[in-house]
Coordinates of C-alpha atoms in Angstrom, one line a residue:
X1 CA 18.1 15.6 -28.3
X2 CA 19.0 14.3 -24.8
X3 CA 17.8 15.9 -21.7
X4 CA 19.9 15.5 -18.5
X5 CA 18.3 13.8 -15.5
X6 CA 16.8 16.0 -12.9
X7 CA 18.2 14.0 -9.9
X8 CA 14.9 12.4 -8.8
X9 CA 15.1 9.2 -6.8
X10 CA 13.7 6.2 -8.8
X11 CA 13.2 4.1 -5.6
X12 CA 9.8 5.6 -4.9
X13 CA 10.4 6.2 -1.2
X14 CA 13.1 8.0 0.8
X15 CA 13.9 7.1 4.4
X16 CA 11.5 9.6 6.0
X17 CA 8.7 8.4 3.8
X18 CA 9.5 4.8 4.7
X19 CA 9.1 5.6 8.4
X20 CA 5.6 7.1 7.6
X21 CA 4.6 3.9 6.0
X22 CA 5.3 1.6 9.0
X23 CA 3.7 1.1 12.4
X24 CA 4.8 -1.0 15.3
X25 CA 2.3 -3.1 17.3
X26 CA 2.2 -6.1 19.6
X27 CA 5.4 -5.1 21.3
X28 CA 6.8 -7.5 23.9
X29 CA 10.1 -6.9 25.8
X30 CA 11.7 -9.5 28.0
X31 CA 14.7 -8.6 30.1
X32 CA 17.6 -11.1 29.7
X33 CA 19.1 -11.7 33.2
X34 CA 22.8 -12.3 33.9
X35 CA 23.6 -15.9 34.6
X36 CA 26.2 -14.9 37.1
X37 CA 24.0 -12.4 38.9
X38 CA 20.2 -12.7 38.1
X39 CA 19.7 -9.3 39.7
X40 CA 21.4 -7.7 36.7
X41 CA 20.0 -7.2 33.2
X42 CA 22.4 -7.8 30.4
X43 CA 20.0 -7.7 27.5
X44 CA 16.5 -7.3 26.1
X45 CA 14.6 -9.6 23.8
X46 CA 12.1 -7.7 21.7
X47 CA 9.3 -9.2 19.7
X48 CA 7.2 -6.9 17.6
X49 CA 4.9 -6.8 14.6
X50 CA 5.6 -4.3 11.8
X51 CA 2.6 -3.3 9.9
X52 CA 2.6 -1.4 6.6
X53 CA 0.0 1.3 7.2
X54 CA 0.7 3.4 4.1
X55 CA -0.5 3.2 0.5
X56 CA 2.8 2.6 -1.4
X57 CA 4.5 -0.7 -1.9
X58 CA 7.9 -0.8 -0.2
X59 CA 9.9 -2.2 -3.1
X60 CA 13.4 -2.1 -1.7
X61 CA 14.9 -4.0 1.3
X62 CA 15.2 -1.9 4.4
X63 CA 16.8 -2.1 7.9
X64 CA 15.0 -1.7 11.2
X65 CA 17.3 -0.6 14.0
X66 CA 16.1 -0.7 17.6
X67 CA 18.2 1.3 20.1
X68 CA 18.0 1.6 23.9
X69 CA 18.9 5.1 25.1
X70 CA 19.5 6.1 28.7
X71 CA 18.4 9.3 30.4
X72 CA 21.9 10.7 29.8
X73 CA 21.4 10.2 26.0
X74 CA 23.9 7.4 25.8
X75 CA 23.0 4.4 23.8
X76 CA 23.0 1.2 26.0
X77 CA 22.8 -1.2 23.0
X78 CA 21.2 -1.6 19.6
X79 CA 20.2 -4.4 17.2
X80 CA 19.3 -4.3 13.5
X81 CA 17.5 -6.6 11.1
X82 CA 17.3 -6.5 7.4
X83 CA 13.8 -6.9 5.9
X84 CA 13.1 -7.8 2.3
X85 CA 11.3 -5.4 0.1
X86 CA 8.0 -6.2 -1.7
X87 CA 5.9 -5.2 1.4
X88 CA 2.4 -4.3 0.3
X89 CA 0.0 -2.0 2.2
X90 CA -1.6 -3.9 5.1
X91 CA 1.1 -6.5 5.2
X92 CA 2.5 -7.5 8.6
X93 CA 5.9 -8.9 9.5
X94 CA 6.9 -10.3 12.9
X95 CA 10.4 -9.4 14.0
X96 CA 12.6 -10.5 16.9
X97 CA 15.6 -8.6 18.0
X98 CA 18.0 -9.3 20.9
X99 CA 19.9 -6.3 22.3
X100 CA 22.9 -7.0 24.6
X101 CA 24.5 -4.4 26.8
X102 CA 26.7 -4.0 29.9
X103 CA 24.9 -5.2 33.1
X104 CA 22.4 -2.8 34.7
X105 CA 20.2 -3.2 37.8
X106 CA 17.0 -1.9 36.0
X107 CA 15.8 -0.3 32.8
X108 CA 14.2 2.7 34.5
X109 CA 14.5 5.8 32.3
X110 CA 15.6 3.8 29.2
X111 CA 13.8 4.7 26.1
X112 CA 13.4 3.0 22.8
X113 CA 14.5 4.6 19.5
X114 CA 13.5 2.8 16.3
X115 CA 14.7 3.8 12.9
X116 CA 14.1 2.5 9.4
X117 CA 16.6 2.9 6.6
X118 CA 16.4 1.9 2.9
X119 CA 19.1 -0.4 1.6
X120 CA 20.7 -0.2 -1.8

């Protein structure tokens, strides 16, 4: 007798659970100035440590996406990085992301939005 599958995900984590397992610390953001007009910002270099604060091993690779969103809700720019799976509780990974965008005078009112997505 064969029983049909019940549709459970054998990965162990879904994307929401993945986000609950990770924490960001040691954040450093450095504005990238325009070479033509140093008064304008054309990007942001982000260095951050990602710490596994949960209790489940993250087996699968995943994607971190860092977006900069203006007060009007429009995304200025974003950058993503693929991270290998096999991340155990307590493990730390250092990440560098460079986000480029159209020149702006300042980053006042810009907020960070960070997402994590499991990869197949």
